mmCIF file of C-alpha atoms in Angstrom:
data_model
loop_
_atom_site.group_PDB
_atom_site.id
_atom_site.type_symbol
_atom_site.label_atom_id
_atom_site.label_comp_id
_atom_site.label_asym_id
_atom_site.label_seq_id
_atom_site.Cartn_x
_atom_site.Cartn_y
_atom_site.Cartn_z
ATOM 1 C CA TYR A 736 25.258 39.746 -27.803
ATOM 2 C CA PRO A 737 23.633 40.429 -24.440
ATOM 3 C CA LEU A 738 25.299 37.350 -22.988
ATOM 4 C CA CYS A 739 28.758 38.509 -24.079
ATOM 5 C CA ALA A 740 28.154 41.960 -22.663
ATOM 6 C CA LEU A 741 27.047 40.404 -19.406
ATOM 7 C CA ALA A 742 30.205 38.325 -19.193
ATOM 8 C CA VAL A 743 32.565 41.241 -19.834
ATOM 9 C CA SER A 744 30.782 43.577 -17.372
ATOM 10 C CA ASP A 745 31.427 41.268 -14.371
ATOM 11 C CA GLU A 746 34.452 41.929 -12.223
ATOM 12 C CA ARG A 747 35.294 38.201 -11.924
ATOM 13 C CA PRO A 748 37.712 36.621 -14.395
ATOM 14 C CA VAL A 749 36.253 36.126 -17.826
ATOM 15 C CA SER A 750 36.965 32.412 -17.770
ATOM 16 C CA THR A 751 34.923 31.959 -14.601
ATOM 17 C CA GLN A 752 32.057 34.115 -15.800
ATOM 18 C CA SER A 753 32.052 32.445 -19.213
ATOM 19 C CA THR A 754 31.473 29.128 -17.429
ATOM 20 C CA TRP A 755 28.369 30.686 -15.903
ATOM 21 C CA VAL A 756 27.208 31.797 -19.383
ATOM 22 C CA PHE A 757 27.501 28.263 -20.749
ATOM 23 C CA ASP A 758 25.774 26.962 -17.643
ATOM 24 C CA LEU A 759 22.832 29.150 -18.593
ATOM 25 C CA LEU A 760 22.759 27.640 -22.066
ATOM 26 C CA ARG A 761 22.881 24.002 -20.921
ATOM 27 C CA GLY A 762 20.697 24.292 -17.834
ATOM 28 C CA GLY A 763 23.522 24.255 -15.277
ATOM 29 C CA PRO A 764 23.376 24.959 -11.554
ATOM 30 C CA ARG A 765 22.628 28.661 -12.061
ATOM 31 C CA ALA A 766 20.202 28.273 -14.949
ATOM 32 C CA GLY A 767 16.925 28.294 -13.007
ATOM 33 C CA ARG A 768 17.541 31.318 -10.800
ATOM 34 C CA LYS A 769 14.819 33.846 -10.098
ATOM 35 C CA GLY A 770 15.923 37.404 -9.579
ATOM 36 C CA GLY A 771 19.533 36.259 -9.195
ATOM 37 C CA ARG A 772 18.725 33.989 -6.221
ATOM 38 C CA GLN A 773 18.945 30.218 -6.207
ATOM 39 C CA SER A 774 16.224 28.216 -4.397
ATOM 40 C CA ARG A 775 17.232 27.143 -0.923
ATOM 41 C CA PRO A 776 18.086 23.443 -0.598
ATOM 42 C CA LYS A 777 16.493 21.185 1.964
ATOM 43 C CA PRO A 778 18.679 19.261 4.431
ATOM 44 C CA GLN A 779 18.541 15.520 4.808
ATOM 45 C CA ASN A 780 15.581 14.095 6.736
ATOM 46 C CA ILE A 781 15.975 12.903 10.306
ATOM 47 C CA THR A 782 14.731 9.315 10.603
ATOM 48 C CA GLU A 783 13.352 8.078 13.931
ATOM 49 C CA ASN A 784 11.382 5.067 15.197
ATOM 50 C CA ILE A 785 8.696 4.926 17.869
ATOM 51 C CA THR A 786 7.031 1.939 19.513
ATOM 52 C CA ILE A 787 3.354 2.091 20.420
ATOM 53 C CA THR A 788 0.702 -0.242 21.813
ATOM 54 C CA LEU A 789 -2.558 -1.369 20.268
ATOM 55 C CA GLU A 790 -4.335 0.867 22.785
ATOM 56 C CA ASP A 791 -2.439 3.874 21.402
ATOM 57 C CA SER A 792 -3.634 3.014 17.896
ATOM 58 C CA TYR A 793 -7.230 2.584 19.030
ATOM 59 C CA GLN A 794 -7.484 5.776 21.048
ATOM 60 C CA GLY A 795 -5.070 8.007 19.140
ATOM 61 C CA THR A 796 -2.498 9.883 21.177
ATOM 62 C CA SER A 797 0.476 12.230 21.124
ATOM 63 C CA ILE A 798 3.901 10.834 22.013
ATOM 64 C CA PRO A 799 6.902 13.084 22.825
ATOM 65 C CA LEU A 800 9.983 12.266 20.766
ATOM 66 C CA SER A 801 13.522 13.445 21.516
ATOM 67 C CA ILE A 802 15.562 14.194 18.378
ATOM 68 C CA LYS A 803 19.032 15.520 17.597
ATOM 69 C CA TYR A 804 19.259 18.149 14.884
ATOM 70 C CA LYS A 805 22.004 20.272 13.304
ATOM 71 C CA THR A 806 22.311 24.033 13.356
ATOM 72 C CA ALA A 807 25.065 26.490 12.340
ATOM 73 C CA LYS A 808 25.985 30.186 12.504
ATOM 74 C CA SER A 809 26.553 30.778 8.809
ATOM 75 C CA CYS A 810 26.739 29.035 5.443
ATOM 76 C CA THR A 811 29.161 29.858 2.651
ATOM 77 C CA MET A 812 29.830 28.425 -0.771
ATOM 78 C CA CYS A 813 32.546 25.811 -0.834
ATOM 79 C CA GLU A 814 35.734 27.403 -2.187
ATOM 80 C CA MET A 815 37.320 24.098 -3.196
ATOM 81 C CA CYS A 816 34.594 23.081 -5.678
ATOM 82 C CA GLY A 817 33.076 26.492 -6.351
ATOM 83 C CA GLY A 818 29.658 25.349 -5.180
ATOM 84 C CA GLN A 819 29.522 22.459 -7.636
ATOM 85 C CA GLY A 820 29.760 19.645 -5.095
ATOM 86 C CA PHE A 821 32.451 17.902 -7.142
ATOM 87 C CA VAL A 822 35.962 18.515 -8.426
ATOM 88 C CA LEU A 823 37.761 17.356 -11.570
ATOM 89 C CA ALA A 824 40.564 14.873 -10.976
ATOM 90 C CA THR A 825 43.214 14.593 -13.720
ATOM 91 C CA MET A 826 44.986 11.321 -14.410
ATOM 92 C CA ARG A 827 47.870 10.821 -16.838
ATOM 93 C CA ALA A 828 48.608 7.525 -18.529
ATOM 94 C CA GLY A 829 51.490 7.977 -20.937
ATOM 95 C CA HIS A 830 50.479 10.559 -23.512
ATOM 96 C CA MET A 831 46.821 10.353 -22.499
ATOM 97 C CA VAL A 832 45.155 12.704 -20.030
ATOM 98 C CA MET A 833 41.860 11.640 -18.432
ATOM 99 C CA GLN A 834 39.569 13.672 -16.217
ATOM 100 C CA SER A 835 36.882 12.366 -13.870
ATOM 101 C CA GLN A 836 34.437 13.952 -11.445
ATOM 102 C CA GLN A 837 34.926 13.210 -7.767
ATOM 103 C CA GLN A 838 32.934 14.302 -4.752
ATOM 104 C CA CYS A 839 34.379 17.338 -3.064
ATOM 105 C CA LYS A 840 36.085 16.319 0.164
ATOM 106 C CA ASN A 841 35.635 19.752 1.718
ATOM 107 C CA CYS A 842 31.822 19.976 1.504
ATOM 108 C CA MET A 843 31.159 16.253 0.873
ATOM 109 C CA GLY A 844 29.031 17.110 -2.153
ATOM 110 C CA ARG A 845 26.763 19.553 -0.286
ATOM 111 C CA LYS A 846 28.127 22.556 -2.272
ATOM 112 C CA ARG A 847 28.175 24.644 0.897
ATOM 113 C CA VAL A 848 30.276 24.735 4.042
ATOM 114 C CA MET A 849 28.725 25.329 7.456
ATOM 115 C CA LYS A 850 30.548 27.419 10.008
ATOM 116 C CA GLY A 851 29.870 27.000 13.698
ATOM 117 C CA GLU A 852 27.933 23.788 13.095
ATOM 118 C CA LYS A 853 26.706 21.965 16.185
ATOM 119 C CA ILE A 854 24.167 19.343 17.225
ATOM 120 C CA LEU A 855 21.323 20.195 19.582
ATOM 121 C CA THR A 856 18.541 18.142 21.176
ATOM 122 C CA LYS A 857 14.854 18.974 21.364
ATOM 123 C CA THR A 858 11.562 17.206 22.062
ATOM 124 C CA VAL A 859 8.792 17.260 19.458
ATOM 125 C CA PRO A 860 5.260 15.787 19.740
ATOM 126 C CA VAL A 861 4.247 12.973 17.396
ATOM 127 C CA ASP A 862 0.477 13.024 16.905
ATOM 128 C CA LEU A 863 -0.845 9.533 16.161
ATOM 129 C CA PRO A 864 -4.231 9.380 14.397
ATOM 130 C CA LYS A 865 -6.779 6.784 15.438
ATOM 131 C CA GLY A 866 -6.273 3.532 13.567
ATOM 132 C CA VAL A 867 -2.592 4.092 12.780
ATOM 133 C CA LEU A 868 -1.051 0.901 11.379
ATOM 134 C CA ASN A 869 2.168 -0.925 12.073
ATOM 135 C CA ASN A 870 5.034 0.385 9.874
ATOM 136 C CA ASP A 871 3.099 3.577 9.069
ATOM 137 C CA VAL A 872 5.284 6.639 8.431
ATOM 138 C CA ILE A 873 4.510 10.048 9.935
ATOM 139 C CA VAL A 874 6.321 13.142 8.618
ATOM 140 C CA LEU A 875 6.930 16.098 10.952
ATOM 141 C CA GLU A 876 7.478 18.953 8.519
ATOM 142 C CA GLY A 877 9.944 21.660 9.500
ATOM 143 C CA GLN A 878 11.049 19.912 12.703
ATOM 144 C CA GLY A 879 14.401 18.636 11.409
ATOM 145 C CA HIS A 880 17.795 20.275 10.823
ATOM 146 C CA ASN A 881 17.826 24.094 11.074
ATOM 147 C CA LEU A 882 20.674 25.331 8.889
ATOM 148 C CA PRO A 883 21.250 28.847 7.477
ATOM 149 C CA GLU A 884 20.316 29.367 3.807
ATOM 150 C CA HIS A 885 18.420 26.051 3.907
ATOM 151 C CA GLN A 886 14.765 25.196 4.167
ATOM 152 C CA PRO A 887 13.711 23.702 7.511
ATOM 153 C CA GLY A 888 14.284 19.955 7.501
ATOM 154 C CA ASP A 889 11.732 17.230 8.196
ATOM 155 C CA VAL A 890 11.564 14.372 10.680
ATOM 156 C CA VAL A 891 10.363 11.017 9.329
ATOM 157 C CA VAL A 892 8.946 8.770 12.078
ATOM 158 C CA LYS A 893 8.256 5.062 11.491
ATOM 159 C CA VAL A 894 5.657 3.458 13.750
ATOM 160 C CA HIS A 895 6.228 0.024 15.286
ATOM 161 C CA MET A 896 3.414 -1.681 17.201
ATOM 162 C CA THR A 897 3.994 -4.179 19.999
ATOM 163 C CA LYS A 898 2.110 -7.473 20.139
ATOM 164 C CA HIS A 899 -0.953 -7.335 22.367
ATOM 165 C CA PRO A 900 -1.405 -10.152 24.914
ATOM 166 C CA VAL A 901 -5.155 -10.522 24.205
ATOM 167 C CA PHE A 902 -6.171 -8.934 20.897
ATOM 168 C CA GLU A 903 -4.867 -9.429 17.382
ATOM 169 C CA ARG A 904 -5.491 -6.863 14.690
ATOM 170 C CA ILE A 905 -6.761 -8.212 11.362
ATOM 171 C CA GLY A 906 -7.404 -5.254 9.096
ATOM 172 C CA ALA A 907 -10.074 -3.157 10.786
ATOM 173 C CA ASP A 908 -11.210 -6.065 12.973
ATOM 174 C CA LEU A 909 -10.034 -7.244 16.364
ATOM 175 C CA ALA A 910 -9.705 -10.970 17.029
ATOM 176 C CA MET A 911 -9.286 -12.785 20.321
ATOM 177 C CA GLU A 912 -9.623 -16.236 21.859
ATOM 178 C CA HIS A 913 -11.678 -16.924 24.974
ATOM 179 C CA HIS A 914 -11.485 -20.199 26.918
ATOM 180 C CA ILE A 915 -14.636 -21.676 28.448
ATOM 181 C CA THR A 916 -15.381 -25.025 30.065
ATOM 182 C CA LEU A 917 -17.611 -27.699 28.566
ATOM 183 C CA LEU A 918 -20.232 -26.870 31.213
ATOM 184 C CA GLU A 919 -20.215 -23.194 30.182
ATOM 185 C CA ALA A 920 -20.419 -24.177 26.523
ATOM 186 C CA LEU A 921 -23.503 -26.347 27.103
ATOM 187 C CA LEU A 922 -25.381 -24.285 29.680
ATOM 188 C CA GLY A 923 -24.167 -20.819 28.758
ATOM 189 C CA SER A 924 -22.256 -18.258 30.772
ATOM 190 C CA GLU A 925 -21.638 -14.536 30.334
ATOM 191 C CA ILE A 926 -18.084 -13.386 29.747
ATOM 192 C CA ARG A 927 -16.385 -10.084 30.527
ATOM 193 C CA ILE A 928 -13.786 -8.562 28.233
ATOM 194 C CA LYS A 929 -11.642 -5.530 29.008
ATOM 195 C CA HIS A 930 -11.655 -3.636 25.732
ATOM 196 C CA LEU A 931 -8.902 -1.400 24.292
ATOM 197 C CA SER A 932 -11.135 1.600 24.970
ATOM 198 C CA GLY A 933 -11.079 0.831 28.693
ATOM 199 C CA THR A 934 -14.706 -0.333 28.653
ATOM 200 C CA THR A 935 -15.596 -3.757 30.063
ATOM 201 C CA LEU A 936 -17.792 -5.622 27.585
ATOM 202 C CA VAL A 937 -20.328 -8.132 28.919
ATOM 203 C CA VAL A 938 -21.200 -10.820 26.365
ATOM 204 C CA LYS A 939 -24.253 -12.923 27.218
ATOM 205 C CA PRO A 940 -25.304 -16.062 25.312
ATOM 206 C CA GLU A 941 -28.761 -16.454 23.838
ATOM 207 C CA PRO A 942 -31.207 -18.608 25.869
ATOM 208 C CA GLY A 943 -30.474 -22.258 25.080
ATOM 209 C CA GLU A 944 -27.431 -21.407 22.971
ATOM 210 C CA VAL A 945 -24.742 -24.095 22.763
ATOM 211 C CA VAL A 946 -21.228 -22.850 22.060
ATOM 212 C CA VAL A 947 -19.544 -25.078 19.482
ATOM 213 C CA PRO A 948 -15.744 -25.489 19.846
ATOM 214 C CA CYS A 949 -13.826 -22.931 17.747
ATOM 215 C CA SER A 950 -17.018 -21.034 16.895
ATOM 216 C CA ILE A 951 -16.745 -17.267 16.441
ATOM 217 C CA LYS A 952 -19.077 -14.583 17.787
ATOM 218 C CA SER A 953 -18.838 -11.206 16.069
ATOM 219 C CA ILE A 954 -19.656 -7.925 17.846
ATOM 220 C CA ALA A 955 -20.135 -5.005 15.470
ATOM 221 C CA ASP A 956 -18.408 -1.617 15.926
ATOM 222 C CA TRP A 957 -16.024 -2.843 18.630
ATOM 223 C CA GLY A 958 -13.063 -3.372 16.311
ATOM 224 C CA MET A 959 -10.358 -0.898 15.314
ATOM 225 C CA PRO A 960 -11.198 2.576 14.018
ATOM 226 C CA GLN A 961 -10.308 2.996 10.352
ATOM 227 C CA LYS A 962 -7.736 5.705 9.728
ATOM 228 C CA GLY A 963 -9.545 8.552 8.029
ATOM 229 C CA GLY A 964 -12.821 6.629 8.267
ATOM 230 C CA HIS A 965 -14.697 9.346 10.214
ATOM 231 C CA GLY A 966 -15.609 7.117 13.146
ATOM 232 C CA VAL A 967 -16.118 3.879 11.191
ATOM 233 C CA LYS A 968 -14.950 0.837 13.173
ATOM 234 C CA GLY A 969 -14.541 -2.848 12.477
ATOM 235 C CA ASN A 970 -15.845 -5.850 14.406
ATOM 236 C CA LEU A 971 -14.643 -7.700 17.471
ATOM 237 C CA ASN A 972 -14.443 -11.424 16.685
ATOM 238 C CA ILE A 973 -14.318 -13.791 19.663
ATOM 239 C CA LYS A 974 -13.207 -17.370 19.056
ATOM 240 C CA PHE A 975 -14.340 -19.780 21.772
ATOM 241 C CA ILE A 976 -11.925 -22.493 22.888
ATOM 242 C CA VAL A 977 -13.866 -25.140 24.799
ATOM 243 C CA GLN A 978 -11.957 -26.923 27.549
ATOM 244 C CA PHE A 979 -13.074 -30.523 27.994
ATOM 245 C CA PRO A 980 -12.823 -32.689 31.113
ATOM 246 C CA THR A 981 -9.550 -34.465 31.727
ATOM 247 C CA ASN A 982 -9.068 -38.085 30.737
ATOM 248 C CA LYS A 983 -11.130 -40.624 32.767
ATOM 249 C CA SER A 984 -12.684 -37.884 34.904
ATOM 250 C CA LEU A 985 -16.138 -38.734 33.496
ATOM 251 C CA ALA A 986 -15.875 -42.498 34.054
ATOM 252 C CA SER A 987 -18.135 -42.460 37.107
ATOM 253 C CA HIS A 988 -20.722 -40.285 35.305
ATOM 254 C CA ARG A 989 -20.965 -42.316 32.103
ATOM 255 C CA GLU A 990 -24.498 -43.627 32.678
ATOM 256 C CA GLY A 991 -25.841 -40.227 33.583
ATOM 257 C CA LEU A 992 -24.270 -38.635 30.516
ATOM 258 C CA GLU A 993 -25.604 -41.310 28.190
ATOM 259 C CA LYS A 994 -29.107 -40.900 29.587
ATOM 260 C CA LEU A 995 -28.946 -37.126 29.305
ATOM 261 C CA LEU A 996 -27.348 -36.862 25.848
ATOM 262 C CA SER A 997 -29.610 -39.494 24.328
ATOM 263 C CA LYS A 998 -32.469 -36.990 24.492
ATOM 264 C CA VAL A 999 -30.539 -34.200 22.735
ATOM 265 C CA ASP A 1000 -30.716 -33.388 19.000
ATOM 266 C CA PHE A 1001 -27.420 -33.455 17.062
ATOM 267 C CA PRO A 1002 -26.545 -32.344 13.525
ATOM 268 C CA SER A 1003 -26.189 -35.032 10.884
ATOM 269 C CA CYS A 1004 -22.793 -35.867 9.349
ATOM 270 C CA GLU A 1005 -22.767 -37.008 5.734
ATOM 271 C CA PRO A 1006 -19.937 -39.352 4.705
ATOM 272 C CA TYR A 1007 -17.352 -37.954 2.331
ATOM 273 C CA THR A 1008 -16.588 -39.760 -0.928
ATOM 274 C CA TRP A 1009 -13.388 -39.318 -2.893
ATOM 275 C CA SER A 1010 -13.576 -38.124 -6.481
ATOM 276 C CA LEU A 1011 -11.080 -38.683 -9.271
ATOM 277 C CA GLY A 1012 -9.812 -35.938 -11.527
ATOM 278 C CA PRO A 1013 -6.742 -34.455 -13.215
ATOM 279 C CA GLY A 1014 -3.768 -34.284 -10.873
ATOM 280 C CA VAL A 1015 -4.968 -37.121 -8.614
ATOM 281 C CA THR A 1016 -2.500 -39.930 -7.898
ATOM 282 C CA VAL A 1017 -3.968 -43.397 -8.517
ATOM 283 C CA GLN A 1018 -2.924 -47.048 -8.612
ATOM 284 C CA LEU A 1019 -3.909 -49.446 -11.364
ATOM 285 C CA GLN A 1020 -5.798 -52.612 -10.410
ATOM 286 C CA ASN A 1021 -7.859 -55.409 -12.012
ATOM 287 C CA ILE A 1022 -6.107 -55.026 -15.380
ATOM 288 C CA GLU A 1023 -6.656 -58.472 -16.921
ATOM 289 C CA GLN A 1024 -5.136 -57.825 -20.365
ATOM 290 C CA HIS A 1025 -1.898 -56.427 -18.896
ATOM 291 C CA PRO A 1026 -1.442 -57.872 -15.388
ATOM 292 C CA ARG A 1027 2.061 -56.425 -15.320
ATOM 293 C CA LEU A 1028 0.497 -52.986 -14.821
ATOM 294 C CA ASN A 1029 -1.453 -53.988 -11.703
ATOM 295 C CA GLY A 1030 -0.090 -52.127 -8.695
ATOM 296 C CA VAL A 1031 1.646 -49.444 -10.785
ATOM 297 C CA LYS A 1032 1.028 -45.889 -9.629
ATOM 298 C CA GLY A 1033 0.478 -42.867 -11.821
ATOM 299 C CA MET A 1034 -1.250 -39.514 -12.127
ATOM 300 C CA ILE A 1035 -4.407 -38.603 -14.004
ATOM 301 C CA VAL A 1036 -3.440 -35.959 -16.544
ATOM 302 C CA ALA A 1037 -6.670 -35.534 -18.530
ATOM 303 C CA GLU A 1038 -10.211 -36.713 -19.238
ATOM 304 C CA LEU A 1039 -10.936 -37.855 -22.805
ATOM 305 C CA ASP A 1040 -14.129 -39.435 -24.199
ATOM 306 C CA GLY A 1041 -15.236 -41.002 -20.928
ATOM 307 C CA ARG A 1042 -11.777 -42.328 -20.065
ATOM 308 C CA TRP A 1043 -9.023 -41.200 -17.699
ATOM 309 C CA VAL A 1044 -5.613 -40.541 -19.253
ATOM 310 C CA VAL A 1045 -3.054 -41.729 -16.694
ATOM 311 C CA LYS A 1046 0.674 -41.103 -16.888
ATOM 312 C CA LEU A 1047 2.331 -44.028 -15.125
ATOM 313 C CA ASP A 1048 5.469 -43.979 -13.037
ATOM 314 C CA LYS A 1049 8.582 -45.670 -14.374
ATOM 315 C CA ILE A 1050 8.443 -49.475 -14.502
ATOM 316 C CA GLY A 1051 11.709 -51.336 -14.046
ATOM 317 C CA SER A 1052 14.425 -50.034 -16.370
ATOM 318 C CA GLU A 1053 12.128 -47.797 -18.391
ATOM 319 C CA SER A 1054 13.438 -44.265 -18.750
ATOM 320 C CA VAL A 1055 10.010 -42.693 -19.237
ATOM 321 C CA GLY A 1056 6.673 -43.722 -17.778
ATOM 322 C CA LYS A 1057 3.939 -44.849 -20.152
ATOM 323 C CA THR A 1058 0.578 -43.163 -20.681
ATOM 324 C CA VAL A 1059 -2.539 -45.369 -20.587
ATOM 325 C CA SER A 1060 -6.272 -44.820 -21.015
ATOM 326 C CA ILE A 1061 -8.582 -46.282 -18.347
ATOM 327 C CA PRO A 1062 -12.418 -46.353 -18.486
ATOM 328 C CA MET A 1063 -14.034 -43.975 -16.004
ATOM 329 C CA SER A 1064 -16.895 -46.369 -15.282
ATOM 330 C CA GLY A 1065 -14.734 -49.297 -14.208
ATOM 331 C CA SER A 1066 -12.961 -50.169 -10.975
ATOM 332 C CA ASN A 1067 -9.475 -50.183 -12.410
ATOM 333 C CA LEU A 1068 -8.207 -47.118 -10.492
ATOM 334 C CA LYS A 1069 -7.565 -46.947 -6.770
ATOM 335 C CA PHE A 1070 -7.362 -43.497 -5.167
ATOM 336 C CA ILE A 1071 -3.959 -42.766 -3.584
ATOM 337 C CA SER A 1072 -3.683 -38.996 -2.925
ATOM 338 C CA PRO A 1073 -5.295 -35.770 -4.160
ATOM 339 C CA ALA A 1074 -3.621 -33.231 -6.425
ATOM 340 C CA SER A 1075 -3.831 -30.541 -3.756
ATOM 341 C CA THR A 1076 -4.737 -30.510 -0.079
ATOM 342 C CA LYS A 1077 -6.799 -27.361 -0.586
ATOM 343 C CA GLY A 1078 -10.456 -28.338 -0.441
ATOM 344 C CA ILE A 1079 -9.611 -32.091 -0.555
ATOM 345 C CA ARG A 1080 -9.146 -34.325 2.448
ATOM 346 C CA THR A 1081 -6.261 -36.729 2.800
ATOM 347 C CA PRO A 1082 -6.938 -40.227 4.187
ATOM 348 C CA GLU A 1083 -5.836 -39.032 7.634
ATOM 349 C CA GLN A 1084 -8.230 -36.091 7.395
ATOM 350 C CA GLN A 1085 -11.000 -38.447 6.261
ATOM 351 C CA LYS A 1086 -10.389 -40.526 9.376
ATOM 352 C CA ARG A 1087 -10.605 -37.390 11.511
ATOM 353 C CA LYS A 1088 -13.850 -36.402 9.769
ATOM 354 C CA SER A 1089 -15.446 -39.652 10.917
ATOM 355 C CA THR A 1090 -14.231 -38.877 14.430
ATOM 356 C CA ASP A 1091 -15.729 -35.393 14.087
ATOM 357 C CA CYS A 1092 -19.143 -36.951 13.466
ATOM 358 C CA VAL A 1093 -18.902 -38.890 16.715
ATOM 359 C CA ALA A 1094 -17.579 -35.799 18.510
ATOM 360 C CA ALA A 1095 -20.475 -33.717 17.208
ATOM 361 C CA ARG A 1096 -22.966 -36.245 18.574
ATOM 362 C CA LEU A 1097 -21.417 -36.049 22.032
ATOM 363 C CA ARG A 1098 -20.351 -32.383 21.795
ATOM 364 C CA LEU A 1099 -16.825 -33.628 22.436
ATOM 365 C CA PRO A 1100 -13.643 -32.856 20.431
ATOM 366 C CA ARG A 1101 -11.629 -35.475 18.579
ATOM 367 C CA HIS A 1102 -8.932 -35.156 21.231
ATOM 368 C CA THR A 1103 -7.653 -32.400 23.435
ATOM 369 C CA GLY A 1104 -4.760 -31.595 21.099
ATOM 370 C CA ASP A 1105 -7.052 -30.402 18.260
ATOM 371 C CA ARG A 1106 -8.102 -26.826 18.876
#
């Protein structure tokens, strides 16, 4: 009864007011009003992009950003859709009548129409915290569109970081490469690094320290500050690239080098032996009972009772390769290739390992191309 009395007491047509009554019952656009007022909508966010350097991320800074925002003199309910944001379109097909909802063309679904709308430009500061990451998003609340009967809009800023010519960011750590000569690697030499903080770091080797090619020296607390980490910083990792003499430039000093390096201690290099296992590609050999299988390749699929189960490749016109069992203790399997290159060396890598042993004895690389 109170709802009916409310509908009749309004000066608007009963049909219009009755729609409001049913909206109240089914949770329509006017259902959640407080004190007869509907909550103010929020305009669409303004999306912007800024580009910063690694120094900006390390130090933290404020960058001015120019944005364009909308404002208007007044805001009224759309008369075409009655503040619904959509209109009903009627279609007739013979004796059938169909209705569908379509976005209101007058307000474009916004339910309100702005009068005196215009676009203005202003500059807002974007405060970057220390340690801000690439593709981080910073929200400037209340700095967006300023429209009547709307909440202040927001500005969403996406951060893009340029590539640094010296440092690379890896999590909270900084990584860099530093080139030194073979003489500096053997005898030691201090290096100077201009840090992101503006400080020049002086790195001195330990007495008698020999810098191994591609070795890494870690300096604590000189990495990137962690965002929200209250002053906690990562490490600075320096990878040393040793530059060796050019080809044939040591020919006239060979005897002197041999005499000098013969008195130096070098690390030992143990030879690497291949191991068989599931997934390894092998070749059959020394099969006396079935000589036809000699030279056939296959893959070890399992280990069973001290024997390798090998699935052979197709032989001749066979549609499916056979599966054979080979004793593990014999010499009937020849290693061809590992199941995965992760943690297992290929024959080419095994050859390079032997070269590495010789290089380690002379403190020389395999060749100048391997760094």
